[in-house]
Tab-separated table of C-alpha atoms in Angstrom:
chain	number	residue	atom	x	y	z
O	102	UNK	CA	5.724	32.219	11.332
O	103	UNK	CA	3.212	31.179	8.665
O	104	UNK	CA	1.429	27.843	8.603
O	105	UNK	CA	3.419	26.878	5.506
O	106	UNK	CA	6.538	26.694	7.759
O	107	UNK	CA	4.776	24.565	10.238
O	108	UNK	CA	3.674	22.129	7.566
O	109	UNK	CA	7.383	21.772	6.319
O	110	UNK	CA	8.573	21.307	9.835
O	111	UNK	CA	5.951	18.629	10.335
O	112	UNK	CA	6.989	16.918	7.148
O	113	UNK	CA	10.686	16.987	8.176
O	114	UNK	CA	9.887	15.392	11.450
O	115	UNK	CA	8.029	12.412	9.613
O	116	UNK	CA	10.939	12.138	7.151
O	117	UNK	CA	13.463	12.146	9.834
O	118	UNK	CA	11.603	9.425	11.863
O	119	UNK	CA	11.311	7.216	8.648
O	120	UNK	CA	14.744	7.692	7.286
O	121	UNK	CA	16.839	7.679	10.509
O	122	UNK	CA	14.689	5.942	13.160
O	123	UNK	CA	13.221	3.063	11.163
O	124	UNK	CA	9.641	4.248	11.693
O	125	UNK	CA	6.763	3.411	9.383
O	126	UNK	CA	5.889	6.184	6.929
O	127	UNK	CA	2.124	5.618	7.369
O	128	UNK	CA	2.283	5.390	11.099
O	129	UNK	CA	4.224	8.610	11.463
O	130	UNK	CA	1.967	10.489	9.034
O	131	UNK	CA	-1.131	9.194	10.864
O	132	UNK	CA	0.230	10.725	13.995
O	133	UNK	CA	1.385	13.992	12.433
O	134	UNK	CA	-1.723	14.542	10.441
O	135	UNK	CA	-3.986	14.094	13.337
O	136	UNK	CA	-2.532	17.470	14.843
O	137	UNK	CA	-3.083	19.490	11.625
O	138	UNK	CA	-6.527	21.066	11.046
O	139	UNK	CA	-6.208	22.595	7.564
O	140	UNK	CA	-6.926	19.948	4.958
O	141	UNK	CA	-4.451	21.672	2.498
O	142	UNK	CA	-1.685	21.427	5.007
O	143	UNK	CA	-2.305	17.930	5.633
O	144	UNK	CA	-2.129	17.001	1.918
O	145	UNK	CA	1.082	19.149	1.646
O	146	UNK	CA	2.724	17.310	4.490
O	147	UNK	CA	1.691	13.892	3.016
O	148	UNK	CA	2.945	14.819	-0.413
O	149	UNK	CA	6.252	16.069	0.903
O	150	UNK	CA	6.795	13.004	2.990
O	151	UNK	CA	5.972	10.480	0.316
O	152	UNK	CA	8.113	12.301	-2.368
O	153	UNK	CA	11.048	12.621	-0.024
O	154	UNK	CA	11.010	8.900	1.028
O	155	UNK	CA	10.370	7.796	-2.622
O	156	UNK	CA	13.252	9.905	-3.913
O	157	UNK	CA	15.642	9.689	-0.990
O	158	UNK	CA	18.346	7.786	-3.027
O	159	UNK	CA	18.461	10.726	-5.388
O	160	UNK	CA	18.397	13.414	-2.737
O	161	UNK	CA	21.245	11.659	-0.785
O	162	UNK	CA	23.313	11.695	-4.154
O	163	UNK	CA	22.740	15.456	-4.598
O	164	UNK	CA	23.908	16.419	-1.047
O	165	UNK	CA	26.889	14.036	-1.514
O	166	UNK	CA	27.937	15.897	-4.611
O	167	UNK	CA	27.163	19.384	-3.304
O	168	UNK	CA	28.603	19.277	0.096
O	169	UNK	CA	32.336	19.069	1.012
O	170	UNK	CA	31.646	16.954	3.972
O	171	UNK	CA	28.621	14.534	4.514
O	172	UNK	CA	25.988	15.346	7.119
O	173	UNK	CA	26.755	13.591	10.349
O	174	UNK	CA	24.155	11.781	12.468
O	175	UNK	CA	23.499	14.936	14.568
O	176	UNK	CA	22.260	16.566	11.327
O	177	UNK	CA	19.519	13.980	10.589
O	178	UNK	CA	16.714	16.466	11.119
O	179	UNK	CA	18.533	18.922	8.804
O	180	UNK	CA	18.847	16.298	6.213
O	181	UNK	CA	15.189	15.486	6.554
O	182	UNK	CA	14.158	19.198	6.052
O	183	UNK	CA	16.427	19.525	2.956
O	184	UNK	CA	14.640	16.477	1.495
O	185	UNK	CA	11.278	18.073	2.085
O	186	UNK	CA	12.550	21.152	0.265
O	187	UNK	CA	13.897	19.056	-2.559
O	188	UNK	CA	10.523	17.303	-2.930
O	189	UNK	CA	8.754	20.636	-3.272
O	190	UNK	CA	11.049	21.766	-6.091
O	191	UNK	CA	10.972	18.368	-7.768
O	192	UNK	CA	8.722	16.430	-8.246
O	193	UNK	CA	5.984	18.572	-6.671
O	194	UNK	CA	6.965	21.660	-8.660
O	195	UNK	CA	5.685	24.131	-6.059
O	196	UNK	CA	6.400	27.879	-6.604
O	197	UNK	CA	10.048	28.265	-5.783
O	198	UNK	CA	9.736	31.314	-3.599
O	199	UNK	CA	7.124	29.655	-1.239
O	200	UNK	CA	9.142	26.430	-1.061
O	201	UNK	CA	12.250	28.215	-0.262
O	202	UNK	CA	10.934	30.843	2.188
O	203	UNK	CA	8.767	28.403	4.193
O	204	UNK	CA	11.430	25.676	4.274
O	205	UNK	CA	14.056	28.129	5.572
O	206	UNK	CA	11.648	29.283	8.268
O	207	UNK	CA	10.902	25.571	9.115
O	208	UNK	CA	14.550	25.332	10.026
O	209	UNK	CA	13.963	27.556	13.014
O	210	UNK	CA	10.936	25.441	14.074
O	211	UNK	CA	13.019	22.295	14.188
O	212	UNK	CA	15.798	23.869	16.191
O	213	UNK	CA	18.165	24.404	13.348
O	214	UNK	CA	18.092	28.229	13.175
O	215	UNK	CA	21.914	28.239	12.906
O	216	UNK	CA	21.636	26.248	9.670
O	217	UNK	CA	18.881	28.299	7.975
O	218	UNK	CA	21.460	29.863	5.705
O	219	UNK	CA	22.741	26.454	4.715
O	220	UNK	CA	19.215	25.338	3.930
O	221	UNK	CA	18.681	28.461	1.750
O	222	UNK	CA	21.848	27.850	-0.147
O	223	UNK	CA	21.204	24.256	-0.960
O	224	UNK	CA	17.658	24.826	-2.000
O	225	UNK	CA	18.612	27.656	-4.308
O	226	UNK	CA	21.256	25.541	-5.867
O	227	UNK	CA	18.608	22.904	-6.426
O	228	UNK	CA	16.351	25.519	-8.013
O	229	UNK	CA	19.131	26.890	-10.139
O	230	UNK	CA	20.864	23.677	-11.336
O	231	UNK	CA	18.197	21.126	-10.804
O	232	UNK	CA	18.644	17.923	-8.881
O	233	UNK	CA	21.209	15.418	-10.344
O	234	UNK	CA	19.670	12.630	-12.222
O	235	UNK	CA	19.698	9.244	-10.488
O	236	UNK	CA	18.962	5.712	-11.604
O	237	UNK	CA	15.555	4.354	-10.714
O	238	UNK	CA	17.159	1.621	-8.661
O	239	UNK	CA	18.940	4.173	-6.398
O	240	UNK	CA	16.522	3.659	-3.496
O	241	UNK	CA	16.550	-0.219	-3.703
O	242	UNK	CA	18.817	-2.270	-1.365
O	243	UNK	CA	21.093	-4.458	-3.472
O	244	UNK	CA	19.884	-7.813	-1.976
O	245	UNK	CA	16.211	-6.984	-2.891
O	246	UNK	CA	17.218	-5.620	-6.321
O	247	UNK	CA	19.021	-8.973	-7.054
O	248	UNK	CA	15.821	-10.907	-6.092
O	249	UNK	CA	13.665	-8.897	-8.432
O	250	UNK	CA	16.188	-9.116	-11.276
O	251	UNK	CA	16.329	-12.869	-10.855
O	252	UNK	CA	12.538	-13.329	-10.827
O	253	UNK	CA	11.671	-10.742	-13.550
O	254	UNK	CA	14.752	-10.037	-15.704
O	255	UNK	CA	12.775	-8.884	-18.759
O	256	UNK	CA	10.457	-6.559	-16.637
O	257	UNK	CA	13.084	-5.066	-14.455
O	258	UNK	CA	13.050	-1.584	-15.747
O	259	UNK	CA	9.279	-1.320	-15.891
O	260	UNK	CA	9.006	-2.536	-12.381
O	261	UNK	CA	11.487	-0.045	-10.975
O	262	UNK	CA	9.910	2.817	-13.049
O	263	UNK	CA	6.394	1.924	-11.863
O	264	UNK	CA	7.661	1.625	-8.223
O	265	UNK	CA	9.250	5.090	-8.287
O	266	UNK	CA	6.146	6.840	-9.628
O	267	UNK	CA	3.282	8.279	-7.591
O	268	UNK	CA	0.456	5.733	-7.353
O	269	UNK	CA	-3.040	6.609	-8.967
O	270	UNK	CA	-6.043	6.823	-6.680
O	271	UNK	CA	-8.545	4.112	-7.237
O	272	UNK	CA	-12.035	4.170	-5.880
O	273	UNK	CA	-14.395	1.298	-5.183
O	274	UNK	CA	-18.125	2.237	-5.549
O	275	UNK	CA	-20.359	0.608	-2.916
O	276	UNK	CA	-23.023	-0.913	-5.139
O	277	UNK	CA	-25.339	-1.211	-2.263
O	278	UNK	CA	-25.527	2.562	-2.144
O	279	UNK	CA	-25.830	3.229	-6.045
O	280	UNK	CA	-24.360	2.407	-9.444
O	281	UNK	CA	-20.823	3.161	-10.578
O	282	UNK	CA	-22.323	5.360	-13.297
O	283	UNK	CA	-24.230	7.383	-10.864
O	284	UNK	CA	-21.191	7.991	-8.668
O	285	UNK	CA	-19.344	8.992	-11.749
O	286	UNK	CA	-21.772	11.594	-12.477
O	287	UNK	CA	-21.374	12.857	-8.726
O	288	UNK	CA	-17.676	12.995	-9.257
O	289	UNK	CA	-18.009	15.103	-12.355
O	290	UNK	CA	-20.489	17.297	-10.536
O	291	UNK	CA	-17.805	17.783	-7.820
O	292	UNK	CA	-15.227	18.883	-10.546
O	293	UNK	CA	-13.273	15.556	-10.380
O	294	UNK	CA	-12.243	13.764	-13.497
O	295	UNK	CA	-11.934	9.859	-13.536
O	296	UNK	CA	-11.749	6.837	-15.743
O	297	UNK	CA	-14.233	3.963	-15.540
O	298	UNK	CA	-12.539	0.651	-16.687
O	299	UNK	CA	-15.024	-1.485	-18.783
O	300	UNK	CA	-14.006	-4.716	-17.148
O	301	UNK	CA	-14.180	-3.439	-13.532
O	302	UNK	CA	-17.824	-2.850	-12.601
O	303	UNK	CA	-16.964	-1.110	-9.270
O	304	UNK	CA	-13.839	0.735	-9.981
O	305	UNK	CA	-12.961	4.340	-10.937
O	306	UNK	CA	-9.612	5.843	-11.180
O	307	UNK	CA	-9.282	9.513	-10.428
O	308	UNK	CA	-7.224	11.681	-12.786
O	309	UNK	CA	-5.658	13.534	-9.747
O	310	UNK	CA	-5.516	12.089	-6.187
O	311	UNK	CA	-7.635	13.992	-3.547
O	312	UNK	CA	-8.271	13.826	0.145
O	313	UNK	CA	-11.052	11.574	0.990
O	314	UNK	CA	-13.015	14.423	2.304
O	315	UNK	CA	-13.292	15.744	-1.296
O	316	UNK	CA	-15.007	12.539	-2.319
O	317	UNK	CA	-18.796	12.794	-2.395
O	318	UNK	CA	-20.506	10.632	0.052
O	319	UNK	CA	-17.186	9.139	1.419
O	320	UNK	CA	-18.272	9.621	5.089
O	321	UNK	CA	-21.670	8.021	4.255
O	322	UNK	CA	-20.021	4.856	2.814
O	323	UNK	CA	-20.711	5.468	-0.765
O	324	UNK	CA	-17.179	4.876	-1.997
O	325	UNK	CA	-13.871	3.452	-0.615
O	326	UNK	CA	-10.184	3.852	-1.569
O	327	UNK	CA	-8.963	0.512	-2.876
O	328	UNK	CA	-6.482	-0.222	-5.668
O	329	UNK	CA	-7.968	-2.123	-8.752
O	330	UNK	CA	-5.478	-5.043	-8.169
O	331	UNK	CA	-7.114	-5.538	-4.567
O	332	UNK	CA	-10.538	-5.259	-6.110
O	333	UNK	CA	-9.736	-8.311	-8.176
O	334	UNK	CA	-9.729	-10.436	-5.185
O	335	UNK	CA	-13.440	-10.601	-5.042
O	336	UNK	CA	-13.560	-11.983	-8.584
O	337	UNK	CA	-10.763	-14.447	-7.904
O	338	UNK	CA	-12.417	-15.884	-4.823
O	339	UNK	CA	-15.913	-15.673	-6.379
O	340	UNK	CA	-17.854	-17.262	-3.465
O	341	UNK	CA	-21.291	-18.705	-4.240
O	342	UNK	CA	-24.317	-16.740	-3.046
O	343	UNK	CA	-24.801	-17.054	0.725
O	344	UNK	CA	-21.455	-18.935	1.174
O	345	UNK	CA	-19.630	-19.334	4.466
O	346	UNK	CA	-16.464	-17.233	4.014
O	347	UNK	CA	-13.449	-16.655	6.178
O	348	UNK	CA	-11.105	-13.613	5.638
O	349	UNK	CA	-8.114	-14.806	7.695
O	350	UNK	CA	-5.867	-11.606	7.693
O	351	UNK	CA	-8.745	-9.145	7.146
O	352	UNK	CA	-7.546	-5.640	8.329
O	353	UNK	CA	-8.361	-2.976	7.344
O	354	UNK	CA	-11.359	-4.917	5.926
O	355	UNK	CA	-11.510	-3.500	2.309
O	356	UNK	CA	-11.653	-6.989	0.567
O	357	UNK	CA	-14.228	-8.422	3.017
O	358	UNK	CA	-16.384	-5.234	2.553
O	359	UNK	CA	-16.159	-5.674	-1.141
O	360	UNK	CA	-17.422	-9.198	-0.873
O	361	UNK	CA	-20.464	-8.101	1.362
O	362	UNK	CA	-21.267	-5.196	-0.947
O	363	UNK	CA	-21.843	-7.728	-3.671
O	364	UNK	CA	-23.627	-10.409	-1.491
O	365	UNK	CA	-25.220	-9.246	1.898
O	366	UNK	CA	-26.240	-12.940	2.283
O	367	UNK	CA	-22.598	-14.066	2.729
O	368	UNK	CA	-21.863	-15.624	6.108
O	369	UNK	CA	-18.592	-13.954	6.520
O	370	UNK	CA	-16.014	-14.019	9.465
O	371	UNK	CA	-13.309	-11.553	9.294
O	372	UNK	CA	-10.383	-11.993	11.753
O	373	UNK	CA	-7.115	-10.420	12.409
O	374	UNK	CA	-4.419	-11.148	15.024
O	375	UNK	CA	-4.128	-7.499	16.567
O	376	UNK	CA	-6.951	-5.848	18.296
O	377	UNK	CA	-6.138	-2.341	16.914
O	378	UNK	CA	-6.297	-3.835	13.437
O	379	UNK	CA	-9.552	-5.442	14.134
O	380	UNK	CA	-10.797	-2.084	15.415
O	381	UNK	CA	-10.131	-0.875	11.792
O	382	UNK	CA	-12.090	-3.594	10.352
O	383	UNK	CA	-15.013	-2.538	12.480
O	384	UNK	CA	-14.553	0.993	11.465
O	385	UNK	CA	-14.561	0.159	7.742
O	386	UNK	CA	-17.809	-1.989	8.145
O	387	UNK	CA	-19.433	0.623	10.136
O	388	UNK	CA	-18.703	3.479	7.556
O	389	UNK	CA	-20.049	1.262	4.810
O	390	UNK	CA	-23.141	0.144	6.655
O	391	UNK	CA	-21.956	-3.495	6.803
O	392	UNK	CA	-21.756	-4.181	10.570
O	393	UNK	CA	-24.757	-6.317	10.842
O	394	UNK	CA	-23.808	-8.593	8.045
O	395	UNK	CA	-20.426	-10.005	9.339
O	396	UNK	CA	-18.726	-11.328	12.347
O	397	UNK	CA	-15.303	-9.583	13.272
O	398	UNK	CA	-12.974	-11.186	15.852
O	399	UNK	CA	-9.517	-10.784	17.177
O	400	UNK	CA	-7.977	-14.161	16.357
O	401	UNK	CA	-4.787	-15.838	15.208
O	402	UNK	CA	-5.169	-17.625	11.869
O	403	UNK	CA	-2.252	-19.814	12.944
O	404	UNK	CA	-4.222	-21.212	15.882
O	405	UNK	CA	-7.677	-22.271	14.639
O	406	UNK	CA	-8.360	-24.468	17.772
O	407	UNK	CA	-8.827	-21.315	19.772
O	408	UNK	CA	-11.602	-19.701	17.677
O	409	UNK	CA	-12.933	-22.108	14.969
O	410	UNK	CA	-16.280	-23.509	15.697
O	411	UNK	CA	-15.559	-26.641	13.444
O	412	UNK	CA	-17.859	-25.891	10.568
O	413	UNK	CA	-15.867	-25.837	7.378
O	414	UNK	CA	-15.829	-22.638	5.204
O	415	UNK	CA	-16.892	-22.689	1.545
O	416	UNK	CA	-14.222	-20.086	0.780
O	417	UNK	CA	-11.108	-18.979	2.603
O	418	UNK	CA	-9.186	-15.739	1.698
O	419	UNK	CA	-5.587	-15.507	2.747
O	420	UNK	CA	-4.193	-12.115	1.821
O	421	UNK	CA	-0.928	-13.008	3.520
O	422	UNK	CA	1.580	-10.791	5.203
O	423	UNK	CA	4.402	-10.220	2.623
O	424	UNK	CA	7.371	-8.200	1.451
O	425	UNK	CA	4.926	-5.526	-0.112
O	426	UNK	CA	7.244	-5.347	-3.002
O	427	UNK	CA	4.320	-4.975	-5.321
O	428	UNK	CA	3.154	-1.704	-3.673
O	429	UNK	CA	6.484	0.217	-3.254
O	430	UNK	CA	4.900	3.114	-4.987
O	431	UNK	CA	2.382	3.323	-2.035
O	432	UNK	CA	4.756	2.331	0.739
O	433	UNK	CA	8.239	3.637	-0.448
O	434	UNK	CA	9.712	2.923	3.180
O	435	UNK	CA	9.572	-0.780	2.368
O	436	UNK	CA	12.833	-0.278	0.489
O	437	UNK	CA	14.381	1.376	3.712
O	438	UNK	CA	13.127	-1.122	6.356
O	439	UNK	CA	13.076	-4.524	4.769
O	440	UNK	CA	15.991	-6.872	5.527
O	441	UNK	CA	16.861	-10.325	3.938
O	442	UNK	CA	15.902	-12.049	7.272
O	443	UNK	CA	12.422	-10.493	7.175
O	444	UNK	CA	11.824	-12.149	3.862
O	445	UNK	CA	12.952	-15.501	5.261
O	446	UNK	CA	10.524	-14.933	8.116
O	447	UNK	CA	7.678	-13.902	5.982
O	448	UNK	CA	8.038	-16.961	3.756
O	449	UNK	CA	8.008	-19.273	6.713
O	450	UNK	CA	4.876	-17.493	8.099
O	451	UNK	CA	3.032	-17.637	4.802
O	452	UNK	CA	3.748	-21.487	4.668
O	453	UNK	CA	2.435	-21.854	8.251
O	454	UNK	CA	-0.798	-19.820	7.442
O	455	UNK	CA	-1.582	-21.826	4.326
O	456	UNK	CA	-1.083	-25.100	6.118
O	457	UNK	CA	-3.161	-24.032	9.208
O	458	UNK	CA	-6.084	-22.765	7.047
O	459	UNK	CA	-6.249	-25.663	4.648
O	460	UNK	CA	-8.050	-27.932	6.957
O	461	UNK	CA	-10.824	-25.228	7.494
O	462	UNK	CA	-11.789	-25.357	3.837
O	463	UNK	CA	-14.892	-27.533	3.059
O	464	UNK	CA	-14.581	-30.356	0.539
O	465	UNK	CA	-14.973	-28.693	-2.791
O	466	UNK	CA	-14.298	-25.243	-1.309
O	467	UNK	CA	-11.805	-22.571	-2.311
O	468	UNK	CA	-8.640	-21.277	-0.649
O	469	UNK	CA	-7.491	-18.144	-2.322
O	470	UNK	CA	-3.847	-17.168	-1.605
O	471	UNK	CA	-3.086	-13.635	-2.398
O	472	UNK	CA	-0.058	-11.237	-1.638
O	473	UNK	CA	0.969	-7.801	-2.707
O	474	UNK	CA	4.432	-9.127	-3.411
O	475	UNK	CA	6.195	-9.655	-6.770
O	476	UNK	CA	8.858	-12.218	-5.416
O	477	UNK	CA	8.675	-15.842	-6.540
O	478	UNK	CA	9.503	-17.206	-3.190
O	479	UNK	CA	6.402	-15.730	-1.643
O	480	UNK	CA	4.130	-16.412	-4.517
O	481	UNK	CA	4.547	-19.269	-7.158
O	482	UNK	CA	7.162	-21.107	-5.103
O	483	UNK	CA	4.883	-21.003	-2.079
O	484	UNK	CA	1.961	-22.430	-4.000
O	485	UNK	CA	4.228	-25.199	-5.517
O	486	UNK	CA	5.162	-26.130	-1.982
O	487	UNK	CA	1.659	-26.101	-0.611
O	488	UNK	CA	0.321	-28.355	-3.555
O	489	UNK	CA	3.183	-30.834	-2.964
O	490	UNK	CA	2.248	-30.991	0.802
O	491	UNK	CA	-1.526	-30.984	0.202
O	492	UNK	CA	-2.511	-33.291	-2.619
O	493	UNK	CA	-6.272	-32.708	-1.696
O	494	UNK	CA	-5.880	-29.369	-3.257
O	495	UNK	CA	-5.615	-28.433	-6.847
O	496	UNK	CA	-4.786	-25.066	-8.673
O	497	UNK	CA	-7.770	-23.674	-10.671
O	498	UNK	CA	-7.084	-21.438	-13.659
O	499	UNK	CA	-7.556	-17.693	-13.641
O	500	UNK	CA	-7.687	-15.528	-16.756
O	501	UNK	CA	-5.721	-12.563	-18.079
O	502	UNK	CA	-7.695	-10.071	-15.691
O	503	UNK	CA	-5.287	-11.289	-12.977
O	504	UNK	CA	-2.025	-10.808	-14.793
O	505	UNK	CA	0.450	-13.303	-16.276
O	506	UNK	CA	0.254	-16.907	-15.745
O	507	UNK	CA	3.339	-18.034	-13.562
O	508	UNK	CA	2.235	-21.837	-13.724
O	509	UNK	CA	1.333	-21.639	-10.032
O	510	UNK	CA	-0.827	-18.649	-9.792
O	511	UNK	CA	-1.236	-15.233	-11.579
O	512	UNK	CA	0.962	-12.296	-11.154
O	513	UNK	CA	0.145	-8.664	-11.727
O	514	UNK	CA	3.273	-6.521	-11.809
O	515	UNK	CA	3.378	-2.908	-10.610
O	516	UNK	CA	2.035	-0.400	-12.996
O	517	UNK	CA	0.390	-2.910	-15.375
O	518	UNK	CA	-3.141	-1.622	-16.331
O	519	UNK	CA	-2.380	1.213	-13.618
O	520	UNK	CA	-2.672	-1.313	-10.811
O	521	UNK	CA	-0.331	-2.383	-7.972
O	522	UNK	CA	1.715	-5.606	-8.117
O	523	UNK	CA	-0.427	-8.528	-6.709
O	524	UNK	CA	-0.455	-12.283	-6.726
O	525	UNK	CA	-3.438	-14.631	-6.798
O	526	UNK	CA	-3.736	-18.469	-6.592
O	527	UNK	CA	-7.134	-20.039	-6.478
O	528	UNK	CA	-6.811	-23.509	-4.868
O	529	UNK	CA	-9.860	-26.001	-4.738
O	530	UNK	CA	-10.107	-28.712	-2.144
O	531	UNK	CA	-11.138	-32.117	-3.522
């Protein structure tokens, strides 16, 4: 059995866990990829899993139209393997002979040897006839689709199309290790093409995503992976030189690191509620050489009495837990796992976090509220509620770099300027 079959089997196990067991795509991939040595196989497994979950609505429609009886629950691993096969043919466009042969072989590796013939027949039909077209909203649950339609009726088609596309790979150059222009030259030397946006001094967008190991100097902290919308957070917060800053939900630490790369004199405290997530912050800072410049703690932002020293912060960043509806292209399993009650709980948590952190902001200081959501309940409506309950805070204007003005913060929709969907509200305390 060649390694290609093992890669298909690994992808099928990840897809099965995500589609049928409610598991996280990133979590399952992290576990699966740790057992694969070959960097090309890791990239292949990741690409198949993402494509299969992203297009699962379309693939389900294909099986429904091609099979006389729907697959039962016992056939969940088979369904997952078929989705991995479909993903190879479309949109990955791998050579058909390799996709078919290795996927059929993988049926034996996942205990489905008796169905290898069925896998072969269905993949050959997909190759011959092509997969049926499906609406871009096929993967969205009806309740969430209705929310997006209510909030962004004129932008609905663009949001759905952008959310169904593969996300670009944005880089953030560590300016403490060199300039963006110098790193751009290193990319070209490594055979990688990239765009350099004129209004984003640290950002580069690769023409084609690559594993981090292919990026020059990644392990030395010269560059990080971070979407451009997330890079805008530093500009929206804009702390004064040497300011005392709190990043209240900091994991994995990318936004805190960006702040420190610009100003090593910042007195920054990065906290997160979960110890494993705090470990990720520490790993981020260690790779970037920032460990000595920041404090990192496991702490609950809802309970400052247990960790705050009583000294107000000049700037507080709350990148709040949210529906992640602005980053569906990066986390397509959001559409599978999110439920209406989850949104209610998230909105309540966001309000509690805002209220708990407000008293930590120094007079004249800034509270930046950010999410990767595109839902009004989590964004503009949340800010309107906060301002009504906290008359000592006022909304400060942001410009067009941060997307469209909602009247209570700025909203970037998915795909605009190549970025993720993101929300920013800059609130100053009197």
